[in-house]
C-alpha cells in the first residue's frame, strides 16, 4: 500500500451513552480515545432502565458546547438500537468506558449482544482514569438533589443546568 492511501482511511468510532448528565469521566474517555481514533461520534441515546433527567436535545446542546473547539468530535442523538445507528453512519467501532468490575458484566453482555445483531460491530473498552473511577451520572444526580458540591465532576455549563433543576 502506498503511504498516501492511508490519508483518507480515517479511523472513526462511536462513543454511545446516555450522558445524563455528562461528567468529566465521560469527557476523559472521549479525549483519550482520540489518541487512537481520528474522529469520534458521541452518540446520545436513552437507556430504558434509566428515567431521563435532561431531554436528549438538552444533552446534545450541553455536549456540543463542551466539544465546540474540537473538530474531531461530532455529537449526535439517536433513537432505537445502537447497531442501526452504527449502520446508518457506517461506523462499526464502539467505545465504552470501564470503571469497575461491576461495569464488566453489563458491558460484556452488551458487546456480545450487539455483535450478534451486527457482526461487523466491535467494542473497544477504555479504562477510566483513577481520577474519575468513582464518578457516575447517577451519583451526580443524587448529590445534586441534595445540594452537594458537584463542581469537580461536571463542566460549568452542565453544572449550571443541574443547579437550575434544584428545588
Ligand atoms: P449508559 O446508560 O449507556 O451506560 P452512561 O452515560 O452511563 O451510558 O455511560 C456511557 C459510557 O461511559 C459507559 O461505557 C460507561 O461505563 C462510561 N463511563 C461512565 N462514567 C465513566 C467514568 N467516570 N469513567 C469512565 N467511563 C465512564
CSV table of N, CA and C and ligand atoms in Angstrom, one decimal:
chain,number,residue,atom,x,y,z
A,1,UNK,N,0.8,-1.2,0.0
A,1,UNK,CA,0.0,0.0,0.0
A,1,UNK,C,0.9,1.2,0.0
A,2,UNK,N,0.5,2.2,-0.8
A,2,UNK,CA,1.2,3.5,-0.9
A,2,UNK,C,0.9,4.2,0.4
A,3,UNK,N,1.9,5.0,0.9
A,3,UNK,CA,1.7,5.8,2.1
A,3,UNK,C,0.5,6.7,2.0
A,4,UNK,N,0.3,7.3,0.8
A,4,UNK,CA,-0.8,8.2,0.6
A,4,UNK,C,-2.2,7.6,0.7
A,5,UNK,N,-2.2,6.3,0.5
A,5,UNK,CA,-3.5,5.6,0.6
A,5,UNK,C,-4.1,5.7,2.0
A,6,UNK,N,-3.2,5.9,3.0
A,6,UNK,CA,-3.6,5.9,4.4
A,6,UNK,C,-4.3,7.1,4.7
A,7,UNK,N,-4.1,8.2,4.0
A,7,UNK,CA,-4.6,9.5,4.3
A,7,UNK,C,-6.1,9.6,4.6
A,8,UNK,N,-6.9,8.9,3.6
A,8,UNK,CA,-8.3,9.0,3.7
A,8,UNK,C,-8.9,7.9,4.6
A,9,UNK,N,-8.1,7.1,5.1
A,9,UNK,CA,-8.5,6.0,5.8
A,9,UNK,C,-8.6,6.4,7.3
A,10,UNK,N,-9.5,7.3,7.6
A,10,UNK,CA,-9.7,7.8,8.9
A,10,UNK,C,-10.3,6.7,9.8
A,11,UNK,N,-9.7,6.7,11.0
A,11,UNK,CA,-10.3,5.7,12.0
A,11,UNK,C,-11.4,6.4,12.8
A,12,UNK,N,-12.6,5.9,12.7
A,12,UNK,CA,-13.7,6.5,13.3
A,12,UNK,C,-14.3,5.6,14.3
A,13,UNK,N,-14.9,6.1,15.4
A,13,UNK,CA,-15.6,5.3,16.3
A,13,UNK,C,-16.8,6.1,16.9
A,14,UNK,N,-17.7,5.3,17.4
A,14,UNK,CA,-18.9,5.9,18.1
A,14,UNK,C,-18.7,5.7,19.6
A,15,UNK,N,-18.9,6.8,20.3
A,15,UNK,CA,-19.0,6.6,21.8
A,15,UNK,C,-20.4,6.9,22.3
A,16,UNK,N,-21.1,5.8,22.5
A,16,UNK,CA,-22.6,5.9,22.8
A,16,UNK,C,-22.8,5.9,24.4
A,17,UNK,N,-23.8,6.6,24.8
A,17,UNK,CA,-24.2,6.5,26.2
A,17,UNK,C,-25.4,7.4,26.4
A,18,UNK,N,-25.8,7.4,27.7
A,18,UNK,CA,-27.0,8.3,27.9
A,18,UNK,C,-26.4,9.7,28.4
A,19,UNK,N,-25.3,9.7,29.0
A,19,UNK,CA,-24.6,11.0,29.3
A,19,UNK,C,-25.6,12.0,30.0
A,20,UNK,N,-26.2,11.4,31.0
A,20,UNK,CA,-27.4,12.2,31.6
A,20,UNK,C,-27.1,12.3,33.1
A,21,UNK,N,-26.3,13.2,33.6
A,21,UNK,CA,-25.6,14.2,32.8
A,21,UNK,C,-24.2,13.7,32.4
A,22,UNK,N,-23.6,14.4,31.4
A,22,UNK,CA,-22.2,14.1,31.0
A,22,UNK,C,-21.3,14.6,32.1
A,23,UNK,N,-20.3,13.8,32.4
A,23,UNK,CA,-19.3,14.1,33.5
A,23,UNK,C,-17.9,14.2,33.0
A,24,UNK,N,-17.0,14.6,33.8
A,24,UNK,CA,-15.6,14.6,33.4
A,24,UNK,C,-15.1,13.2,33.2
A,25,UNK,N,-15.7,12.2,33.7
A,25,UNK,CA,-15.3,10.8,33.4
A,25,UNK,C,-15.6,10.5,32.0
A,26,UNK,N,-16.8,10.9,31.5
A,26,UNK,CA,-17.1,10.6,30.0
A,26,UNK,C,-16.1,11.4,29.2
A,27,UNK,N,-15.9,12.7,29.5
A,27,UNK,CA,-15.1,13.6,28.7
A,27,UNK,C,-13.7,13.1,28.6
A,28,UNK,N,-13.2,12.5,29.7
A,28,UNK,CA,-11.8,12.0,29.7
A,28,UNK,C,-11.7,10.8,28.8
A,29,UNK,N,-12.7,9.9,28.8
A,29,UNK,CA,-12.7,8.8,27.8
A,29,UNK,C,-12.7,9.3,26.4
A,30,UNK,N,-13.6,10.3,26.1
A,30,UNK,CA,-13.7,10.8,24.8
A,30,UNK,C,-12.4,11.4,24.3
A,31,UNK,N,-11.8,12.2,25.2
A,31,UNK,CA,-10.5,12.8,24.8
A,31,UNK,C,-9.4,11.8,24.6
A,32,UNK,N,-9.3,10.9,25.5
A,32,UNK,CA,-8.2,9.9,25.4
A,32,UNK,C,-8.4,9.0,24.2
A,33,UNK,N,-9.7,8.7,23.8
A,33,UNK,CA,-9.9,7.9,22.7
A,33,UNK,C,-9.4,8.5,21.4
A,34,UNK,N,-9.2,9.8,21.4
A,34,UNK,CA,-8.7,10.5,20.2
A,34,UNK,C,-7.2,10.3,20.0
A,35,UNK,N,-6.6,9.6,20.9
A,35,UNK,CA,-5.2,9.2,20.7
A,35,UNK,C,-5.2,8.0,19.8
A,36,UNK,N,-6.3,7.3,19.7
A,36,UNK,CA,-6.4,6.1,18.9
A,36,UNK,C,-7.2,6.3,17.6
A,37,UNK,N,-8.3,7.1,17.8
A,37,UNK,CA,-9.2,7.3,16.6
A,37,UNK,C,-9.0,8.7,16.1
A,38,UNK,N,-9.2,8.9,14.8
A,38,UNK,CA,-9.1,10.3,14.2
A,38,UNK,C,-10.4,11.1,14.5
A,39,UNK,N,-11.5,10.4,14.5
A,39,UNK,CA,-12.8,11.1,14.7
A,39,UNK,C,-13.7,10.2,15.6
A,40,UNK,N,-14.4,10.9,16.5
A,40,UNK,CA,-15.4,10.1,17.2
A,40,UNK,C,-16.7,10.8,17.1
A,41,UNK,N,-17.8,10.0,17.2
A,41,UNK,CA,-19.1,10.5,17.3
A,41,UNK,C,-19.7,10.2,18.7
A,42,UNK,N,-19.9,11.2,19.5
A,42,UNK,CA,-20.5,11.0,20.8
A,42,UNK,C,-22.0,10.8,20.5
A,43,UNK,N,-22.6,9.7,20.8
A,43,UNK,CA,-24.0,9.4,20.4
A,43,UNK,C,-24.8,9.3,21.6
A,44,UNK,N,-25.8,10.2,21.7
A,44,UNK,CA,-26.6,10.3,22.9
A,44,UNK,C,-27.9,9.5,22.7
A,45,UNK,N,-28.0,8.5,23.5
A,45,UNK,CA,-29.3,7.6,23.4
A,45,UNK,C,-30.0,7.6,24.8
A,46,UNK,N,-31.1,7.0,24.8
A,46,UNK,CA,-31.8,6.8,26.1
A,46,UNK,C,-31.7,5.4,26.5
A,47,UNK,N,-31.4,5.2,27.8
A,47,UNK,CA,-31.3,3.9,28.4
A,47,UNK,C,-32.6,3.6,29.0
A,48,UNK,N,-33.3,2.6,28.6
A,48,UNK,CA,-34.7,2.4,29.1
A,48,UNK,C,-34.8,2.1,30.5
A,49,UNK,N,-33.6,1.7,31.1
A,49,UNK,CA,-33.6,1.4,32.6
A,49,UNK,C,-33.5,2.6,33.4
A,50,UNK,N,-33.2,3.7,32.7
A,50,UNK,CA,-33.0,5.0,33.5
A,50,UNK,C,-34.0,6.1,33.0
A,51,UNK,N,-34.6,6.7,34.0
A,51,UNK,CA,-35.5,7.8,33.7
A,51,UNK,C,-34.7,9.0,33.4
A,52,UNK,N,-35.0,9.6,32.2
A,52,UNK,CA,-34.1,10.8,31.8
A,52,UNK,C,-34.2,12.0,32.8
A,53,UNK,N,-33.1,12.6,33.0
A,53,UNK,CA,-33.1,13.9,33.8
A,53,UNK,C,-33.2,15.0,32.8
A,54,UNK,N,-32.2,15.1,31.9
A,54,UNK,CA,-32.3,16.1,30.8
A,54,UNK,C,-32.8,15.5,29.5
A,55,UNK,N,-33.5,16.3,28.7
A,55,UNK,CA,-34.0,15.8,27.4
A,55,UNK,C,-32.8,15.5,26.6
A,56,UNK,N,-33.0,14.7,25.5
A,56,UNK,CA,-31.9,14.4,24.6
A,56,UNK,C,-31.4,15.7,24.0
A,57,UNK,N,-32.3,16.6,23.6
A,57,UNK,CA,-31.9,17.9,23.0
A,57,UNK,C,-31.0,18.7,23.9
A,58,UNK,N,-31.3,18.7,25.2
A,58,UNK,CA,-30.5,19.4,26.2
A,58,UNK,C,-29.1,18.8,26.3
A,59,UNK,N,-29.1,17.5,26.4
A,59,UNK,CA,-27.8,16.8,26.4
A,59,UNK,C,-27.0,17.1,25.2
A,60,UNK,N,-27.7,17.1,24.1
A,60,UNK,CA,-27.0,17.3,22.8
A,60,UNK,C,-26.4,18.7,22.8
A,61,UNK,N,-27.1,19.7,23.3
A,61,UNK,CA,-26.6,21.1,23.4
A,61,UNK,C,-25.5,21.2,24.4
A,62,UNK,N,-25.6,20.5,25.5
A,62,UNK,CA,-24.5,20.6,26.5
A,62,UNK,C,-23.2,20.0,26.0
A,63,UNK,N,-23.3,18.8,25.3
A,63,UNK,CA,-22.1,18.2,24.9
A,63,UNK,C,-21.5,18.8,23.7
A,64,UNK,N,-22.4,19.3,22.8
A,64,UNK,CA,-21.9,20.1,21.6
A,64,UNK,C,-21.1,21.3,22.1
A,65,UNK,N,-21.6,22.0,23.1
A,65,UNK,CA,-20.9,23.2,23.6
A,65,UNK,C,-19.5,22.8,24.2
A,66,UNK,N,-19.5,21.7,24.9
A,66,UNK,CA,-18.2,21.2,25.6
A,66,UNK,C,-17.1,20.9,24.5
A,67,UNK,N,-17.5,20.4,23.4
A,67,UNK,CA,-16.5,20.0,22.4
A,67,UNK,C,-16.5,20.9,21.2
A,68,UNK,N,-17.1,22.1,21.4
A,68,UNK,CA,-17.2,23.1,20.2
A,68,UNK,C,-15.8,23.3,19.6
A,69,UNK,N,-14.7,23.3,20.3
A,69,UNK,CA,-13.4,23.6,19.7
A,69,UNK,C,-12.7,22.4,19.2
A,70,UNK,N,-13.4,21.3,19.2
A,70,UNK,CA,-12.7,20.1,18.8
A,70,UNK,C,-13.3,19.5,17.5
A,71,UNK,N,-12.8,19.7,16.3
A,71,UNK,CA,-13.4,19.3,15.1
A,71,UNK,C,-13.4,17.7,15.0
A,72,UNK,N,-12.6,17.1,15.8
A,72,UNK,CA,-12.6,15.6,15.7
A,72,UNK,C,-13.7,14.9,16.5
A,73,UNK,N,-14.5,15.8,17.1
A,73,UNK,CA,-15.7,15.2,17.9
A,73,UNK,C,-17.0,15.7,17.3
A,74,UNK,N,-17.8,14.7,16.9
A,74,UNK,CA,-19.2,15.1,16.4
A,74,UNK,C,-20.1,14.6,17.5
A,75,UNK,N,-21.2,15.4,17.7
A,75,UNK,CA,-22.1,15.0,18.8
A,75,UNK,C,-23.5,14.8,18.1
A,76,UNK,N,-24.1,13.6,18.3
A,76,UNK,CA,-25.4,13.3,17.7
A,76,UNK,C,-26.3,12.6,18.7
A,77,UNK,N,-27.6,12.7,18.5
A,77,UNK,CA,-28.5,12.0,19.3
A,77,UNK,C,-29.1,10.8,18.4
A,78,UNK,N,-29.5,9.7,19.0
A,78,UNK,CA,-30.1,8.7,18.2
A,78,UNK,C,-31.2,8.0,19.0
A,79,UNK,N,-32.1,7.4,18.2
A,79,UNK,CA,-33.2,6.6,18.8
A,79,UNK,C,-33.0,5.2,18.4
A,80,UNK,N,-33.6,4.3,19.1
A,80,UNK,CA,-33.6,2.9,18.7
A,80,UNK,C,-32.2,2.2,19.0
A,81,UNK,N,-32.0,1.2,18.2
A,81,UNK,CA,-30.8,0.3,18.5
A,81,UNK,C,-29.5,1.0,18.1
A,82,UNK,N,-28.5,0.8,18.9
A,82,UNK,CA,-27.2,1.3,18.5
A,82,UNK,C,-26.7,0.7,17.2
A,83,UNK,N,-27.0,-0.6,17.0
A,83,UNK,CA,-26.5,-1.2,15.7
A,83,UNK,C,-27.1,-0.6,14.5
A,84,UNK,N,-28.3,-0.1,14.6
A,84,UNK,CA,-28.9,0.5,13.5
A,84,UNK,C,-28.3,1.9,13.3
A,85,UNK,N,-28.0,2.6,14.4
A,85,UNK,CA,-27.3,3.9,14.3
A,85,UNK,C,-25.9,3.7,13.6
A,86,UNK,N,-25.2,2.7,14.1
A,86,UNK,CA,-23.9,2.4,13.6
A,86,UNK,C,-24.0,2.1,12.1
A,87,UNK,N,-24.9,1.3,11.6
A,87,UNK,CA,-25.1,1.1,10.2
A,87,UNK,C,-25.4,2.3,9.4
A,88,UNK,N,-26.2,3.2,10.0
A,88,UNK,CA,-26.5,4.5,9.3
A,88,UNK,C,-25.3,5.3,9.1
A,89,UNK,N,-24.3,5.2,10.0
A,89,UNK,CA,-23.1,6.0,9.8
A,89,UNK,C,-22.0,5.3,9.1
A,90,UNK,N,-22.2,4.0,9.0
A,90,UNK,CA,-21.2,3.1,8.5
A,90,UNK,C,-19.9,3.1,9.4
A,91,UNK,N,-20.1,3.2,10.7
A,91,UNK,CA,-19.0,3.1,11.6
A,91,UNK,C,-19.3,1.9,12.5
A,92,UNK,N,-18.3,1.0,12.6
A,92,UNK,CA,-18.6,-0.2,13.3
A,92,UNK,C,-17.7,-0.5,14.5
A,93,UNK,N,-17.1,0.6,15.0
A,93,UNK,CA,-16.4,0.5,16.3
A,93,UNK,C,-17.0,1.3,17.3
A,94,UNK,N,-17.2,0.7,18.5
A,94,UNK,CA,-17.9,1.4,19.6
A,94,UNK,C,-17.0,1.5,20.8
A,95,UNK,N,-16.9,2.7,21.3
A,95,UNK,CA,-16.1,2.9,22.5
A,95,UNK,C,-16.9,2.8,23.8
A,96,UNK,N,-16.5,2.1,24.8
A,96,UNK,CA,-17.2,2.1,26.1
A,96,UNK,C,-16.1,2.3,27.2
A,97,UNK,N,-16.5,2.9,28.3
A,97,UNK,CA,-15.6,3.1,29.4
A,97,UNK,C,-15.9,2.0,30.4
A,98,UNK,N,-14.8,1.6,31.1
A,98,UNK,CA,-14.9,0.7,32.2
A,98,UNK,C,-14.4,1.3,33.5
A,99,UNK,N,-15.3,1.3,34.5
A,99,UNK,CA,-14.8,1.8,35.8
A,99,UNK,C,-14.4,0.8,36.8
A,100,UNK,N,-15.3,-0.2,36.9
A,100,UNK,CA,-15.0,-1.2,38.0
A,100,UNK,C,-15.5,-2.6,37.4
A,101,UNK,N,-15.2,-3.6,38.2
A,101,UNK,CA,-15.6,-4.9,37.8
A,101,UNK,C,-17.1,-5.0,37.6
A,102,UNK,N,-17.8,-4.2,38.3
A,102,UNK,CA,-19.2,-4.2,38.2
A,102,UNK,C,-19.7,-3.7,36.8
A,103,UNK,N,-18.9,-2.9,36.2
A,103,UNK,CA,-19.3,-2.5,34.8
A,103,UNK,C,-19.1,-3.6,33.8
A,104,UNK,N,-18.2,-4.5,34.2
A,104,UNK,CA,-17.7,-5.5,33.2
A,104,UNK,C,-18.9,-6.4,32.7
A,105,UNK,N,-19.6,-7.0,33.7
A,105,UNK,CA,-20.7,-7.9,33.4
A,105,UNK,C,-21.7,-7.3,32.3
A,106,UNK,N,-22.1,-6.1,32.6
A,106,UNK,CA,-23.1,-5.5,31.7
A,106,UNK,C,-22.4,-5.2,30.4
A,107,UNK,N,-21.2,-4.6,30.4
A,107,UNK,CA,-20.6,-4.3,29.1
A,107,UNK,C,-20.3,-5.5,28.3
A,108,UNK,N,-19.9,-6.6,28.9
A,108,UNK,CA,-19.6,-7.8,28.2
A,108,UNK,C,-20.8,-8.4,27.5
A,109,UNK,N,-21.9,-8.4,28.3
A,109,UNK,CA,-23.2,-8.9,27.7
A,109,UNK,C,-23.6,-8.0,26.6
A,110,UNK,N,-23.5,-6.7,26.8
A,110,UNK,CA,-24.0,-5.7,25.7
A,110,UNK,C,-23.1,-5.9,24.5
A,111,UNK,N,-21.8,-6.0,24.6
A,111,UNK,CA,-21.0,-6.1,23.4
A,111,UNK,C,-21.2,-7.4,22.7
A,112,UNK,N,-21.4,-8.5,23.4
A,112,UNK,CA,-21.7,-9.8,22.7
A,112,UNK,C,-23.1,-9.7,22.0
A,113,UNK,N,-24.0,-9.1,22.7
A,113,UNK,CA,-25.3,-9.0,22.1
A,113,UNK,C,-25.3,-8.1,20.8
A,114,UNK,N,-24.6,-7.0,20.9
A,114,UNK,CA,-24.5,-6.1,19.7
A,114,UNK,C,-23.8,-6.8,18.6
A,115,UNK,N,-22.8,-7.5,18.9
A,115,UNK,CA,-22.1,-8.2,17.8
A,115,UNK,C,-22.9,-9.3,17.2
A,116,UNK,N,-23.8,-9.9,18.0
A,116,UNK,CA,-24.7,-10.9,17.5
A,116,UNK,C,-25.6,-10.3,16.5
A,117,UNK,N,-26.1,-9.1,16.8
A,117,UNK,CA,-27.0,-8.3,15.9
A,117,UNK,C,-26.3,-7.8,14.7
A,118,UNK,N,-25.1,-7.5,14.8
A,118,UNK,CA,-24.3,-6.9,13.7
A,118,UNK,C,-22.8,-7.3,13.8
A,119,UNK,N,-22.5,-8.4,13.1
A,119,UNK,CA,-21.2,-9.0,13.3
A,119,UNK,C,-20.0,-8.0,13.0
A,120,UNK,N,-20.3,-7.0,12.2
A,120,UNK,CA,-19.2,-6.0,11.9
A,120,UNK,C,-18.8,-5.2,13.1
A,121,UNK,N,-19.7,-5.1,14.1
A,121,UNK,CA,-19.5,-4.2,15.2
A,121,UNK,C,-18.5,-4.7,16.2
A,122,UNK,N,-17.5,-3.9,16.5
A,122,UNK,CA,-16.6,-4.3,17.6
A,122,UNK,C,-16.6,-3.3,18.7
A,123,UNK,N,-16.5,-3.7,19.9
A,123,UNK,CA,-16.5,-2.8,21.0
A,123,UNK,C,-15.1,-2.6,21.5
A,124,UNK,N,-14.8,-1.4,21.9
A,124,UNK,CA,-13.4,-1.0,22.3
A,124,UNK,C,-13.5,-0.4,23.7
A,125,UNK,N,-12.8,-1.1,24.6
A,125,UNK,CA,-13.0,-0.7,26.0
A,125,UNK,C,-11.8,0.1,26.5
A,126,UNK,N,-12.1,1.2,27.2
A,126,UNK,CA,-11.1,2.0,27.8
A,126,UNK,C,-11.3,2.1,29.3
A,127,UNK,N,-10.2,1.9,30.0
A,127,UNK,CA,-10.3,2.0,31.5
A,127,UNK,C,-10.4,3.5,31.9
A,128,UNK,N,-11.2,3.7,32.9
A,128,UNK,CA,-11.3,5.0,33.5
A,128,UNK,C,-10.0,5.5,34.0
A,129,UNK,N,-9.8,6.8,34.2
A,129,UNK,CA,-8.7,7.3,34.9
A,129,UNK,C,-8.9,7.2,36.4
A,130,UNK,N,-7.8,7.1,37.1
A,130,UNK,CA,-8.0,6.9,38.6
A,130,UNK,C,-8.7,8.1,39.2
A,131,UNK,N,-8.6,9.2,38.5
A,131,UNK,CA,-9.2,10.5,39.0
A,131,UNK,C,-10.7,10.4,38.9
A,132,UNK,N,-11.2,9.6,38.0
A,132,UNK,CA,-12.7,9.6,37.7
A,132,UNK,C,-13.4,8.3,37.9
A,133,UNK,N,-12.7,7.3,38.5
A,133,UNK,CA,-13.3,6.0,38.5
A,133,UNK,C,-14.6,5.9,39.4
A,134,UNK,N,-14.7,6.8,40.3
A,134,UNK,CA,-15.9,6.8,41.2
A,134,UNK,C,-17.1,7.7,40.7
A,135,UNK,N,-16.8,8.3,39.6
A,135,UNK,CA,-17.9,9.3,39.1
A,135,UNK,C,-18.9,8.5,38.2
A,136,UNK,N,-20.1,8.7,38.5
A,136,UNK,CA,-21.2,8.2,37.6
A,136,UNK,C,-22.3,9.2,37.6
A,137,UNK,N,-23.0,9.2,36.5
A,137,UNK,CA,-24.1,10.2,36.3
A,137,UNK,C,-25.1,10.0,37.5
A,138,UNK,N,-25.3,8.8,37.9
A,138,UNK,CA,-26.3,8.6,39.0
A,138,UNK,C,-25.9,9.3,40.3
A,139,UNK,N,-24.6,9.2,40.6
A,139,UNK,CA,-24.0,9.8,41.8
A,139,UNK,C,-24.2,11.3,41.7
A,140,UNK,N,-24.0,11.8,40.5
A,140,UNK,CA,-24.1,13.3,40.3
A,140,UNK,C,-25.5,13.7,40.6
A,141,UNK,N,-26.4,13.0,40.0
A,141,UNK,CA,-27.8,13.3,40.2
A,141,UNK,C,-28.2,13.3,41.7
A,142,UNK,N,-27.8,12.2,42.4
A,142,UNK,CA,-28.1,12.1,43.8
A,142,UNK,C,-27.6,13.3,44.6
A,143,UNK,N,-26.3,13.6,44.3
A,143,UNK,CA,-25.6,14.7,45.1
A,143,UNK,C,-26.3,16.0,44.7
A,144,UNK,N,-26.7,16.2,43.5
A,144,UNK,CA,-27.3,17.4,43.0
A,144,UNK,C,-28.7,17.6,43.7
A,145,UNK,N,-29.4,16.5,43.8
A,145,UNK,CA,-30.7,16.6,44.5
A,145,UNK,C,-30.6,17.0,46.0
A,146,UNK,N,-29.4,16.7,46.5
A,146,UNK,CA,-29.2,17.0,48.0
A,146,UNK,C,-28.3,18.2,48.1
A,147,UNK,N,-28.2,19.0,47.1
A,147,UNK,CA,-27.5,20.3,47.1
A,147,UNK,C,-26.0,20.1,47.4
A,148,UNK,N,-25.4,19.0,47.0
A,148,UNK,CA,-24.0,18.8,47.2
A,148,UNK,C,-23.2,19.6,46.2
A,149,UNK,N,-21.9,19.8,46.5
A,149,UNK,CA,-21.0,20.5,45.6
A,149,UNK,C,-20.4,19.5,44.5
A,150,UNK,N,-20.9,19.6,43.3
A,150,UNK,CA,-20.5,18.7,42.2
A,150,UNK,C,-19.6,19.4,41.2
A,151,UNK,N,-19.1,20.5,41.6
A,151,UNK,CA,-18.4,21.3,40.6
A,151,UNK,C,-17.1,20.6,40.1
A,152,UNK,N,-16.6,19.6,40.9
A,152,UNK,CA,-15.4,18.9,40.4
A,152,UNK,C,-15.7,17.8,39.4
A,153,UNK,N,-16.9,17.6,39.2
A,153,UNK,CA,-17.3,16.4,38.4
A,153,UNK,C,-17.9,16.6,37.1
A,154,UNK,N,-18.5,17.8,36.9
A,154,UNK,CA,-19.1,18.2,35.6
A,154,UNK,C,-18.7,19.5,35.2
A,155,UNK,N,-18.7,19.8,33.8
A,155,UNK,CA,-18.2,21.1,33.3
A,155,UNK,C,-19.2,22.2,33.7
A,156,UNK,N,-18.8,23.4,33.6
A,156,UNK,CA,-19.6,24.6,34.1
A,156,UNK,C,-21.0,24.7,33.5
A,157,UNK,N,-21.1,24.4,32.1
A,157,UNK,CA,-22.4,24.5,31.5
A,157,UNK,C,-23.4,23.5,32.1
A,158,UNK,N,-22.9,22.3,32.3
A,158,UNK,CA,-23.8,21.2,32.9
A,158,UNK,C,-24.1,21.5,34.3
A,159,UNK,N,-23.1,22.1,35.1
A,159,UNK,CA,-23.3,22.4,36.5
A,159,UNK,C,-24.4,23.5,36.6
A,160,UNK,N,-24.4,24.4,35.7
A,160,UNK,CA,-25.4,25.5,35.7
A,160,UNK,C,-26.8,24.9,35.4
A,161,UNK,N,-26.9,24.0,34.5
A,161,UNK,CA,-28.2,23.3,34.2
A,161,UNK,C,-28.7,22.5,35.4
A,162,UNK,N,-27.7,21.8,36.0
A,162,UNK,CA,-28.1,21.0,37.2
A,162,UNK,C,-28.6,21.8,38.3
A,163,UNK,N,-27.9,22.9,38.5
A,163,UNK,CA,-28.3,23.8,39.7
A,163,UNK,C,-29.6,24.4,39.4
A,164,UNK,N,-29.9,24.7,38.1
A,164,UNK,CA,-31.2,25.2,37.8
A,164,UNK,C,-32.4,24.2,38.1
A,165,UNK,N,-32.0,23.0,38.2
A,165,UNK,CA,-33.0,21.9,38.4
A,165,UNK,C,-33.3,21.7,39.9
A,166,UNK,N,-32.4,22.3,40.7
A,166,UNK,CA,-32.6,22.1,42.2
A,166,UNK,C,-33.9,22.8,42.6
A,167,UNK,N,-34.6,22.2,43.6
A,167,UNK,CA,-35.8,22.8,44.1
A,167,UNK,C,-35.5,24.0,44.9
B,1,LIG,P1,-25.2,4.0,29.5
B,1,LIG,O1,-26.6,4.4,30.1
B,1,LIG,O2,-25.3,3.6,28.1
B,1,LIG,O3,-24.4,3.1,30.4
B,1,LIG,P2,-23.6,6.2,30.5
B,1,LIG,O4,-23.7,7.6,30.1
B,1,LIG,O5,-23.9,5.9,31.9
B,1,LIG,O6,-24.5,5.4,29.4
B,1,LIG,O7,-22.1,5.7,30.2
B,1,LIG,C1,-21.6,5.7,28.9
B,1,LIG,C2,-20.3,5.0,28.9
B,1,LIG,O8,-19.3,5.8,29.6
B,1,LIG,C3,-20.3,3.6,29.6
B,1,LIG,O9,-19.4,2.8,28.8
B,1,LIG,C4,-19.8,3.9,31.0
B,1,LIG,O10,-19.2,2.8,31.5
B,1,LIG,C5,-18.8,5.0,30.7
B,1,LIG,N1,-18.5,5.8,31.8
B,1,LIG,C6,-19.4,6.5,32.6
B,1,LIG,N2,-18.8,7.2,33.6
B,1,LIG,C7,-17.4,6.9,33.5
B,1,LIG,C8,-16.3,7.3,34.2
B,1,LIG,N3,-16.3,8.0,35.3
B,1,LIG,N4,-15.1,6.8,33.7
B,1,LIG,C9,-15.0,6.0,32.6
B,1,LIG,N5,-16.1,5.6,31.9
B,1,LIG,C10,-17.3,6.1,32.3
